[in-house]
C-alpha cells in the first residue's frame, strides 16, 4: 500500500519548533560538490549535516514513524546515473531522489530550520524491516529483509519516488532480531539473519533476470547456520569481498549479542559445498523449540543434508558492560590480504564505541577457501583484541551507526544515540595520504621511559659541573615548564629537561656539587611561568630554574613540603609563591621573587593557621590569598602593608582534599566580581564569587557546586575558550572531561591516582594536545595527545544532545530557564534561544548547566522565581538549588543549598510530587506526596532548613500528585491524587491534615494533574489517567471568606482521550473568570493534543482543538514556557508552538 505524505497547506494549531529525539538512522552522502555529508534519521525527519556540524536541510519523510535505516544507492555523484535514498522504519518504507538532498545542500539551509515540503510516497511492507538496499547495477530494483527472515523484492518507478513490491522469498521463518543484506550480483543478494534464539542464518536469494518476469520464481539456498552465541543476536554485518590471492575471494561475517561477545565467522563459499534450495529447517529453526521427536529428526536431517556450518567462529572476544547492539566492518579490508590487522567497530547499550584489531592468517584462509568442503578441514588462525573505548554519549544506547572511508584510507565512524547526540570518530591508522603520513612518527602512544635509557642518550657532560653517581638512579620530581618542555629531577640530584618534538629529547642542566646534593632531597617542582621553575628541598632551600640554569634564591624556616605558584601582577617581573613546610615545624611562607634579579624581595608568614591544616591548593586573587586543605577546609587572607590578615573562611563543603584553586576567566562586561573555581577529590567542583567581606562573613560566596557525570576524583580545572575542562582519576584511568559539552576528551590507563603526575592543559586553539606524565616504580609514563589534524584517532561532536534516559520532569522558571530531570539522575538547565544572530528566527534548546547529584531518577521539578529550583526523586531525595548568573565562561551557577533530612527509617520511599509556594514572610511552603500514602507540608528557609508544618495519611494507595488549592493565614487547602484513581481534598488543622473529601475520577492511577483557579474560592482540577481518560473536577469553597474547605461540586471527563496513558497535562491559558480554558496533554501513544474546556449553562463542554504526532516516546511531562511554547519531555524533548490555538 502506497500513501503520499505532503506538507500541510494550512497552519496547524500545534507546530513543532524544535526537538531532541534519539538518532535512529545514519548514512554518509557524497555530493556533487565532492563534499561528504551525513544524513541522520531523527524521528520522522531526515536531517542533512555537513562535516562541521551545520544543519544544511531537513525533510519530513514519514507521517508518524521514526526513520530506522538509510541506504544510499552506490552511484556516480556527477548526476549521470540515477541515485536514490532508501529510507525505512518499522513497516514504512520510501525512496527519494538523491537530487532532493543535493538541492538542499546547495540551498545551504535557507529553509528557516523547518522541513522542506516534499511529496513522499510512503509504502508499507508486510513485516518489520531490518535492512534494505538498492541494486548497484540496476537503479530500479531493491530488496528488503524483514523480521521473519524474509526478503521482499521491490521495484522503483521512473520518478524515483514510488515503490512496487514483488515476491517474498524465505528459506525459513524464524524470528530475527537483526539482519543484513548485500547485493552480490544483478539478480541475487546475500543475507545474514540473527535470530532470537542465538543462531545466525546465512543464505542467498536469487531473483529473475527481469523484475517484470513473474513466471520466473525467485528461490533461495542456505549456506550456513552458525550457533554459539548465548543470547539473542542483535547485530550482524557482512564484510565486503576480500581478495586473498591466487584467485581466491573470501567474506567475513561479524555478529554481536546480549552475551557481550563479538564473533567473526568465515562465510566464504567453498567448492562442492551442497546447499538447501527448498523447504525449511524444521521446527527448531522456526521457534527455537524442537520438542517433538519428528521435528527434531527433520531438523537434524536438514543440517546433515546441507552440511550447514555450526563450527566455531574464526575469532571471538568479550567486550562492553551490557548488550552490544551493532558491529561493523570498514568498507574495505585490503589490509587483511596483506597480512595486516584491520579494525572492527562495536556499539553497545553502554553507549560506548569500541574498536578491535582483527588479524587472520591469510595463507591458511586461502587454503581453506580453495579446499573442497568434503576434504579435511583447514584450521584458520585468527585473533581479535580490544584497542580503544570511546564513551562520548550520555545515558544508554547507541542506536545508529555509519562508516565511510576516504581515498587516503581515513575511516570516519558516525554514531547516533538515545541522547540525540551525533559523534564522529576519525581513525587514520589505515591512512597513507601524504598530509597525514607524519602520524606514525608522533609519540602519540603511552610509553614508559626509564632513567637508564635517558642517560645513555644524553650529550657529553661539561667537565666544570659535578658528576652524579648513577647507582640505582630513577626519576623523582617533575613538572611541565612549557607545553613542549618537561623539567625533571632524579633520585641522585640530576636535573633534566625533556623537549617534545617528533621525538622526546633530553638534555642535562649542569649543577655544582652543593646543588646536586640539595636536589637529591627535592620535594617539589612547580612552574609559575613558561621556561621558569621553582624547586624546593627538604634542606630548606628554594631554587630557581631559568634560562637553562639553576640557582638558589632563598631559604625558609623549615623543611619544604610543597610549593604553590600564586602568579604576579601582569606586566611586572614580580612573582608570588607559597612555600609550605613539614607539619609541626613552621608556618607556611608567602614569598615574592623578582625574576629579573632572581632575588626574593619579601617573605611573609601565613598567620593563625592550625598545624593540622595541610595546604593542598592555593590561589591569589587581587589582594586575597586563598588556601585549600587536605580535609576540605579553606582559609582566606588579605595582604596589606606587607602582612597577611585573616578573614572569615567559607563554610566547609567536603571532607576530602581540595586539589586546585584557579581564577575563572574574565566575566562578561556586565559582571565585575572576580571568581575562582575549586576542585576536590569528592568529585565536586565549586565556583566562588569574591565579594566585600565583613568581620563575620567570608569574602568567598559559593555560587555553583556540582559533580561531573564522569564521576571523577577531580584534580584540576581550566577553561579552553568558553568550555570548562576538568581532569581527574576514575579507577585506574586519568580522564579529561569537557563539562560544558558534557563529553569525555581523553582516557589514559596510568594505574590510578596514587602516583606523582603532571599535565599540560588541553586547549583546542593550540597546535599541541594534552601531555600527561606520571611516575611508576621509578620510571616515567608519557602520553602525548597530538593535534586533531594529525591524530591517529580524533573524536568530535557533530551535534549536541540531551538526556540519555527518559525525561520525567520539566519546569519553567517563568522568564528564562527550563529545567529537565530524567531517569539518568541528571538535572539539565536550558535556555530556548536563537541559534545565531544571523538566524534569529530559529530557536533551539541550549544546555547551560548539568548537575548530577541525585542517586535515583527524577520525579518532579519546580522553580520558585528565577533563583530557587526544587527537585525530588526516589530514595526520599529532595533538594533545593540556588541559581545565579555568573556571566562569561562560568555561565549559570547552581548551588545545592539544602538537602531534605526528614527521612523514614529505611529511606526508600519515593517523593512522587510536590508543590511550592512563597509565604508572606519570604519562606517557601513545600507540600510533598510520598509513595507510602503520606502528604506532608514543610516550611523552608535557608537558615533553618525544613520545618514540618502538617502531615496526613491517605488510605495506603501511593500518592502521585500534590497541589496547593489555597494558602491563607496559615491554613492550607491541598488536593492530592493517587494510584486508586481518586482525588483527595485536605485542610490543615493544628499539625495534621484532615481529609475533607475524596472523589473517584479515574479507573486506575492518576498520572498527570494541573489546576485552573478562576477565582479564590473555585478550582478546576484537570487530570490524566492510566485509563487513557481525562478528568475534570470542579472544587469550590462554600464560605465566601474561605472559612471552610473545598468540596467537589461538578465532575466530567473524556473517555479514550488518548490511546494510552496520559502522563503529562498543563493549562495553556484561560479567558475571563468563568470563561473557557485551553490545556494540552501528552501520552504514551505519542500524540500531543490541545483541548478547549467551556461551560455552557453550567455544564462542561470539552473540544479537541489539536492532535499532532509527537516524536517523544514514553512522555513523562509537559510544561508551558514563554512565547506561546510548550515543552514535552520523555525519550527526548520537544518544543511546540501553540500560538495557533489562538486568543490566549
Coordinates of C-alpha atoms in Angstrom, one line a residue, residues 73-529:
X73 CA 22.5 3.7 -3.7
X74 CA 26.1 3.5 -4.8
X75 CA 26.4 5.5 -8.0
X76 CA 28.3 8.4 -9.5
X77 CA 28.0 11.8 -7.9
X78 CA 28.1 13.6 -11.3
X79 CA 24.4 13.1 -11.8
X80 CA 24.9 10.9 -14.9
X81 CA 23.3 7.9 -13.1
X82 CA 20.1 7.6 -11.1
X83 CA 20.8 7.8 -7.4
X84 CA 18.2 7.3 -4.8
X85 CA 18.0 7.3 -1.0
X86 CA 16.1 4.4 0.5
X87 CA 14.6 5.0 4.0
X88 CA 12.6 2.7 6.3
X89 CA 11.2 2.5 9.8
X90 CA 9.1 -0.3 11.2
X91 CA 7.0 -1.3 8.2
X92 CA 7.1 2.0 6.5
X93 CA 9.5 2.4 3.5
X94 CA 10.1 5.0 0.9
X95 CA 12.6 6.2 -1.7
X96 CA 13.5 9.8 -2.7
X97 CA 15.8 11.0 -5.4
X98 CA 19.3 11.9 -4.3
X99 CA 18.8 15.2 -6.2
X100 CA 16.5 16.4 -3.5
X101 CA 19.3 16.1 -1.0
X102 CA 21.7 17.7 -3.4
X103 CA 19.3 20.7 -3.8
X104 CA 19.1 21.2 0.0
X105 CA 22.9 21.1 0.3
X106 CA 23.2 23.8 -2.4
X107 CA 20.5 25.9 -0.8
X108 CA 22.7 25.8 2.3
X109 CA 20.0 25.5 4.9
X110 CA 17.8 28.5 3.8
X111 CA 14.6 26.8 4.8
X112 CA 14.3 28.6 8.2
X113 CA 15.0 25.3 10.0
X114 CA 11.7 23.8 9.1
X115 CA 11.2 20.7 7.0
X116 CA 11.1 21.4 3.2
X117 CA 7.8 20.5 1.6
X118 CA 8.2 17.2 -0.2
X119 CA 5.7 14.7 -1.6
X120 CA 6.9 11.4 -0.2
X121 CA 5.2 8.2 -1.3
X122 CA 5.2 6.0 1.8
X123 CA 4.8 2.3 1.2
X124 CA 4.0 -0.3 3.9
X125 CA 5.8 -3.6 4.0
X126 CA 4.1 -6.7 5.4
X127 CA 6.6 -7.0 8.3
X128 CA 9.2 -5.1 10.3
X129 CA 12.1 -4.1 8.2
X130 CA 15.7 -4.6 9.4
X131 CA 17.7 -3.7 6.3
X132 CA 17.4 -2.7 2.8
X133 CA 19.5 -2.0 -0.3
X134 CA 19.1 -0.8 -3.9
X135 CA 21.0 -2.8 -6.5
X136 CA 24.2 -1.1 -7.5
X137 CA 23.8 -2.5 -11.0
X138 CA 20.1 -1.8 -11.5
X139 CA 18.7 1.5 -10.1
X140 CA 15.2 0.3 -10.5
X141 CA 15.5 -2.7 -8.2
X142 CA 15.9 -3.2 -4.5
X143 CA 15.4 -5.7 -1.7
X144 CA 14.3 -5.5 2.0
X145 CA 15.0 -8.1 4.7
X146 CA 12.3 -8.4 7.3
X147 CA 11.7 -9.7 10.8
X148 CA 10.8 -13.3 9.8
X149 CA 13.9 -13.9 7.7
X150 CA 12.1 -12.9 4.5
X151 CA 13.5 -10.9 1.6
X152 CA 11.0 -8.7 -0.2
X153 CA 11.9 -7.5 -3.7
X154 CA 10.7 -4.1 -4.9
X155 CA 11.0 -2.0 -8.0
X156 CA 11.4 1.7 -8.2
X157 CA 9.3 3.8 -10.5
X158 CA 10.8 6.1 -13.1
X159 CA 10.1 9.1 -10.9
X160 CA 12.4 7.7 -8.2
X161 CA 9.6 8.1 -5.6
X162 CA 7.2 5.1 -5.9
X163 CA 7.8 1.5 -4.9
X164 CA 6.1 -1.6 -6.1
X165 CA 6.6 -4.8 -4.1
X166 CA 7.4 -8.1 -5.6
X167 CA 7.5 -11.6 -4.2
X168 CA 8.6 -12.6 -0.7
X169 CA 11.4 -15.2 -0.5
X170 CA 12.5 -17.1 2.6
X171 CA 14.2 -20.4 3.3
X172 CA 12.6 -20.5 6.8
X173 CA 10.8 -18.1 9.1
X174 CA 12.5 -17.8 12.5
X175 CA 12.1 -14.5 14.4
X176 CA 15.0 -12.2 13.8
X177 CA 16.4 -9.5 16.0
X178 CA 18.9 -8.3 13.3
X179 CA 19.7 -8.8 9.6
X180 CA 22.0 -7.5 7.0
X181 CA 21.9 -7.9 3.2
X182 CA 24.2 -7.1 0.4
X183 CA 23.9 -7.4 -3.4
X184 CA 26.4 -9.8 -4.9
X185 CA 25.1 -9.8 -8.5
X186 CA 22.4 -8.1 -10.5
X187 CA 19.9 -10.8 -9.5
X188 CA 21.0 -12.1 -6.1
X189 CA 21.6 -10.9 -2.6
X190 CA 23.4 -12.4 0.3
X191 CA 21.5 -12.3 3.6
X192 CA 22.6 -12.8 7.2
X193 CA 19.9 -13.0 9.9
X194 CA 20.4 -13.2 13.7
X195 CA 17.6 -15.0 15.5
X196 CA 16.0 -14.5 18.8
X197 CA 17.4 -17.9 19.9
X198 CA 21.0 -17.2 19.2
X199 CA 21.5 -18.7 15.7
X200 CA 22.8 -16.9 12.6
X201 CA 21.4 -18.0 9.2
X202 CA 23.4 -17.1 6.1
X203 CA 21.6 -17.6 2.8
X204 CA 21.3 -16.4 -0.8
X205 CA 18.2 -15.1 -2.5
X206 CA 18.0 -15.3 -6.3
X207 CA 15.6 -13.2 -8.4
X208 CA 14.7 -13.4 -12.0
X209 CA 16.7 -11.5 -14.5
X210 CA 13.9 -9.1 -15.2
X211 CA 11.7 -7.8 -12.4
X212 CA 8.8 -7.9 -14.7
X213 CA 9.1 -11.6 -15.4
X214 CA 6.6 -13.1 -12.9
X215 CA 6.9 -16.6 -14.3
X216 CA 10.5 -17.0 -13.1
X217 CA 10.0 -17.8 -9.5
X218 CA 12.6 -16.5 -7.0
X219 CA 14.4 -19.1 -5.0
X220 CA 16.8 -19.3 -2.1
X221 CA 19.7 -21.5 -0.8
X222 CA 21.1 -21.7 2.7
X223 CA 24.8 -21.6 3.1
X224 CA 25.5 -21.6 6.8
X225 CA 23.8 -21.8 10.2
X226 CA 26.1 -20.6 13.0
X227 CA 25.4 -21.3 16.7
X228 CA 27.4 -20.5 19.8
X229 CA 26.1 -17.2 21.0
X230 CA 24.4 -17.5 24.4
X231 CA 21.7 -15.0 23.7
X232 CA 19.7 -13.2 21.0
X233 CA 21.7 -11.8 18.1
X234 CA 21.4 -8.0 18.0
X235 CA 23.8 -7.2 15.2
X236 CA 25.3 -8.8 12.1
X237 CA 27.5 -7.3 9.4
X238 CA 28.6 -8.9 6.1
X239 CA 32.0 -7.8 5.0
X240 CA 32.9 -6.6 1.5
X241 CA 34.5 -9.3 -0.7
X242 CA 38.2 -9.8 0.1
X243 CA 40.9 -10.7 -2.5
X244 CA 43.1 -13.2 -0.6
X245 CA 45.3 -14.1 -3.6
X246 CA 45.6 -16.9 -6.1
X247 CA 42.2 -16.1 -7.4
X248 CA 40.6 -16.6 -4.1
X249 CA 37.7 -14.5 -2.8
X250 CA 36.5 -14.5 0.8
X251 CA 34.0 -12.9 3.0
X252 CA 33.6 -12.5 6.8
X253 CA 30.6 -12.1 9.0
X254 CA 30.7 -10.2 12.3
X255 CA 28.0 -10.8 15.0
X256 CA 27.2 -9.5 18.4
X257 CA 24.8 -10.5 21.1
X258 CA 23.5 -9.9 24.6
X259 CA 26.1 -12.4 25.8
X260 CA 28.5 -9.4 25.2
X261 CA 30.7 -11.3 22.7
X262 CA 31.8 -10.3 19.3
X263 CA 32.4 -13.2 16.9
X264 CA 33.9 -13.3 13.5
X265 CA 32.8 -16.0 11.1
X266 CA 34.1 -17.3 7.8
X267 CA 31.3 -17.2 5.2
X268 CA 33.5 -17.9 2.2
X269 CA 31.8 -20.1 -0.5
X270 CA 33.9 -23.3 -0.8
X271 CA 33.9 -25.6 -3.8
X272 CA 31.5 -28.6 -3.9
X273 CA 29.5 -27.4 -0.9
X274 CA 25.9 -28.6 -1.3
X275 CA 23.1 -26.1 -0.4
X276 CA 19.5 -26.5 0.6
X277 CA 17.3 -24.9 -2.1
X278 CA 13.8 -25.6 -0.8
X279 CA 11.9 -26.2 2.3
X280 CA 12.7 -25.2 5.9
X281 CA 14.9 -26.2 8.7
X282 CA 12.4 -27.8 10.9
X283 CA 10.6 -26.6 13.9
X284 CA 13.7 -25.7 15.9
X285 CA 14.6 -23.1 13.3
X286 CA 11.2 -21.5 13.4
X287 CA 10.5 -21.3 17.1
X288 CA 13.7 -22.3 18.9
X289 CA 11.9 -25.3 20.4
X290 CA 12.3 -28.8 18.9
X291 CA 10.4 -30.8 21.4
X292 CA 8.7 -33.2 19.0
X293 CA 10.9 -36.1 18.0
X294 CA 9.8 -35.9 14.4
X295 CA 10.6 -32.2 14.2
X296 CA 14.0 -32.8 15.9
X297 CA 14.8 -35.6 13.4
X298 CA 13.8 -33.3 10.5
X299 CA 16.0 -30.5 11.7
X300 CA 18.9 -32.9 12.1
X301 CA 18.3 -34.3 8.6
X302 CA 18.3 -30.8 7.2
X303 CA 21.6 -30.0 8.8
X304 CA 23.2 -33.2 7.5
X305 CA 21.9 -32.9 4.0
X306 CA 23.1 -29.3 3.5
X307 CA 26.3 -29.5 5.5
X308 CA 25.3 -26.2 7.2
X309 CA 28.2 -25.0 9.3
X310 CA 27.9 -25.0 13.0
X311 CA 31.7 -24.8 13.7
X312 CA 33.4 -22.4 16.0
X313 CA 34.0 -18.8 14.8
X314 CA 37.4 -17.7 13.5
X315 CA 37.8 -15.3 16.4
X316 CA 35.8 -14.2 19.5
X317 CA 36.2 -11.5 22.2
X318 CA 34.1 -10.2 25.0
X319 CA 33.6 -6.5 25.5
X320 CA 31.2 -3.7 26.7
X321 CA 29.4 -3.9 30.0
X322 CA 26.0 -4.7 28.6
X323 CA 24.3 -5.7 25.4
X324 CA 26.1 -5.0 22.1
X325 CA 23.7 -3.6 19.5
X326 CA 25.9 -3.3 16.4
X327 CA 29.2 -4.5 15.0
X328 CA 30.7 -3.1 11.7
X329 CA 33.5 -3.8 9.3
X330 CA 35.2 -0.9 7.5
X331 CA 34.3 -0.5 3.8
X332 CA 37.5 -2.2 2.6
X333 CA 39.5 -5.0 4.2
X334 CA 42.5 -5.0 1.8
X335 CA 45.0 -4.9 4.7
X336 CA 43.9 -8.4 5.8
X337 CA 45.1 -9.7 2.4
X338 CA 48.5 -8.1 3.1
X339 CA 48.8 -9.8 6.4
X340 CA 48.0 -6.6 8.4
X341 CA 45.3 -6.1 11.1
X342 CA 42.1 -4.4 10.3
X343 CA 39.7 -2.6 12.7
X344 CA 36.3 -3.8 13.7
X345 CA 33.9 -1.5 15.4
X346 CA 31.2 -2.3 18.1
X347 CA 28.5 -0.2 19.6
X348 CA 26.6 -1.0 22.8
X349 CA 23.8 -0.4 25.2
X350 CA 26.5 1.1 27.5
X351 CA 26.7 4.0 24.9
X352 CA 30.3 3.3 24.0
X353 CA 32.0 2.8 20.7
X354 CA 34.8 0.2 21.0
X355 CA 37.5 -0.6 18.4
X356 CA 39.0 -4.1 17.9
X357 CA 42.0 -5.3 16.0
X358 CA 41.4 -8.3 13.8
X359 CA 44.2 -10.4 12.4
X360 CA 43.8 -13.5 10.2
X361 CA 46.4 -16.0 8.8
X362 CA 45.7 -15.3 5.2
X363 CA 47.7 -18.3 4.0
X364 CA 45.6 -20.8 5.9
X365 CA 42.5 -18.9 5.0
X366 CA 43.4 -19.1 1.3
X367 CA 44.0 -22.9 1.5
X368 CA 40.7 -23.4 3.3
X369 CA 38.7 -21.3 0.7
X370 CA 40.2 -23.3 -2.2
X371 CA 39.8 -26.7 -0.5
X372 CA 36.6 -28.7 -1.3
X373 CA 34.1 -28.8 1.6
X374 CA 34.3 -32.6 1.7
X375 CA 38.0 -32.6 2.4
X376 CA 39.8 -32.4 5.7
X377 CA 39.1 -29.1 7.5
X378 CA 41.9 -26.5 7.4
X379 CA 42.2 -24.6 10.7
X380 CA 42.5 -20.8 10.2
X381 CA 44.3 -18.8 12.8
X382 CA 42.7 -15.5 13.8
X383 CA 42.6 -13.2 16.8
X384 CA 40.5 -10.2 17.8
X385 CA 41.8 -7.9 20.5
X386 CA 40.5 -4.8 22.1
X387 CA 42.0 -1.4 21.1
X388 CA 40.1 1.5 22.4
X389 CA 36.9 2.5 24.2
X390 CA 35.2 5.8 23.3
X391 CA 32.5 7.0 25.8
X392 CA 31.0 10.1 24.1
X393 CA 27.3 9.6 24.6
X394 CA 25.2 10.1 27.7
X395 CA 22.9 7.5 29.3
X396 CA 22.3 4.4 27.4
X397 CA 22.2 3.1 23.8
X398 CA 24.0 3.8 20.5
X399 CA 21.1 3.3 18.1
X400 CA 22.6 4.3 14.7
X401 CA 26.0 3.9 13.0
X402 CA 27.6 4.8 9.7
X403 CA 31.1 4.3 8.3
X404 CA 32.8 5.9 5.3
X405 CA 36.3 5.6 4.0
X406 CA 38.2 8.4 2.3
X407 CA 40.5 7.8 -0.7
X408 CA 43.6 8.1 1.6
X409 CA 42.4 5.4 3.9
X410 CA 40.9 7.5 6.7
X411 CA 37.9 5.8 8.3
X412 CA 35.2 8.1 9.7
X413 CA 32.6 6.5 12.0
X414 CA 29.4 8.3 13.0
X415 CA 27.3 7.3 16.0
X416 CA 23.9 8.4 17.0
X417 CA 22.5 7.8 20.4
X418 CA 19.4 7.8 22.5
X419 CA 20.7 11.2 23.8
X420 CA 20.1 12.7 20.4
X421 CA 23.9 13.3 20.1
X422 CA 25.9 12.6 16.9
X423 CA 29.6 11.9 17.2
X424 CA 32.3 11.4 14.7
X425 CA 35.4 9.3 15.1
X426 CA 38.1 9.8 12.5
X427 CA 40.6 7.0 12.5
X428 CA 43.8 7.4 10.4
X429 CA 45.7 4.3 11.4
X430 CA 45.0 3.0 7.8
X431 CA 45.7 6.3 6.1
X432 CA 48.6 6.6 3.7
X433 CA 47.9 10.2 2.4
X434 CA 50.9 12.5 2.5
X435 CA 49.1 15.1 4.6
X436 CA 48.9 12.7 7.5
X437 CA 51.9 10.5 6.8
X438 CA 53.6 12.1 9.8
X439 CA 51.0 10.4 12.1
X440 CA 53.1 7.4 12.8
X441 CA 56.2 9.5 13.7
X442 CA 54.5 11.2 16.6
X443 CA 54.9 9.9 20.2
X444 CA 51.1 9.7 20.5
X445 CA 51.0 6.5 22.5
X446 CA 51.5 5.9 26.2
X447 CA 55.1 4.8 26.6
X448 CA 57.4 4.1 29.6
X449 CA 60.8 5.7 30.0
X450 CA 63.4 4.5 32.4
X451 CA 66.4 6.6 33.6
X452 CA 69.0 4.3 32.1
X453 CA 67.7 4.9 28.6
X454 CA 67.7 8.7 29.1
X455 CA 71.3 8.7 30.4
X456 CA 72.6 6.7 27.5
X457 CA 71.4 9.3 25.1
X458 CA 72.5 12.5 27.0
X459 CA 75.0 14.8 25.3
X460 CA 78.6 14.9 26.6
X461 CA 78.6 16.5 30.1
X462 CA 80.5 19.8 30.8
X463 CA 83.5 18.9 32.9
X464 CA 83.1 22.0 35.0
X465 CA 79.9 20.6 36.6
X466 CA 79.6 17.9 39.3
X467 CA 79.3 14.3 38.1
X468 CA 76.4 12.5 39.7
X469 CA 76.6 8.9 40.8
X470 CA 74.4 6.7 38.5
X471 CA 73.8 3.9 41.0
X472 CA 70.1 3.0 41.2
X473 CA 69.1 6.3 39.6
X474 CA 65.4 6.9 38.9
X475 CA 63.0 9.8 38.1
X476 CA 61.9 11.7 41.2
X477 CA 60.1 15.0 40.7
X478 CA 58.9 16.7 37.5
X479 CA 56.8 19.4 36.0
X480 CA 56.0 21.0 32.7
X481 CA 57.8 24.3 32.2
X482 CA 56.0 24.9 28.9
X483 CA 53.7 22.9 26.6
X484 CA 56.7 21.4 24.9
X485 CA 59.2 21.0 27.8
X486 CA 59.4 18.9 30.9
X487 CA 61.8 19.6 33.8
X488 CA 62.6 16.5 36.0
X489 CA 64.9 15.7 38.8
X490 CA 66.4 12.3 39.7
X491 CA 66.9 10.5 42.9
X492 CA 70.6 11.4 42.9
X493 CA 70.0 15.1 42.1
X494 CA 70.4 15.2 38.4
X495 CA 68.3 17.9 36.6
X496 CA 67.0 17.1 33.2
X497 CA 65.0 18.9 30.5
X498 CA 62.9 16.9 28.1
X499 CA 61.8 18.6 24.9
X500 CA 58.8 17.3 22.9
X501 CA 59.1 17.2 19.1
X502 CA 59.0 14.4 16.6
X503 CA 60.7 12.5 19.5
X504 CA 61.3 13.3 23.1
X505 CA 64.9 14.5 23.5
X506 CA 66.6 15.1 26.8
X507 CA 69.4 17.4 28.0
X508 CA 71.1 17.8 31.4
X509 CA 71.3 21.0 33.3
X510 CA 74.7 21.4 34.8
X511 CA 74.9 21.9 38.6
X512 CA 77.7 22.3 41.2
X513 CA 78.3 19.7 43.9
X514 CA 76.3 21.6 46.5
X515 CA 73.2 22.0 44.3
X516 CA 73.5 18.4 43.2
X517 CA 73.4 17.3 46.8
X518 CA 70.4 19.5 47.6
X519 CA 68.4 18.3 44.7
X520 CA 68.7 14.7 45.9
X521 CA 66.2 15.7 48.5
X522 CA 63.9 17.7 46.2
X523 CA 60.3 17.7 47.5
X524 CA 58.5 20.0 45.0
X525 CA 58.9 21.3 41.4
X526 CA 56.5 23.9 40.1
X527 CA 56.4 26.1 37.1
X528 CA 55.0 29.6 37.6
X529 CA 55.7 30.8 34.1

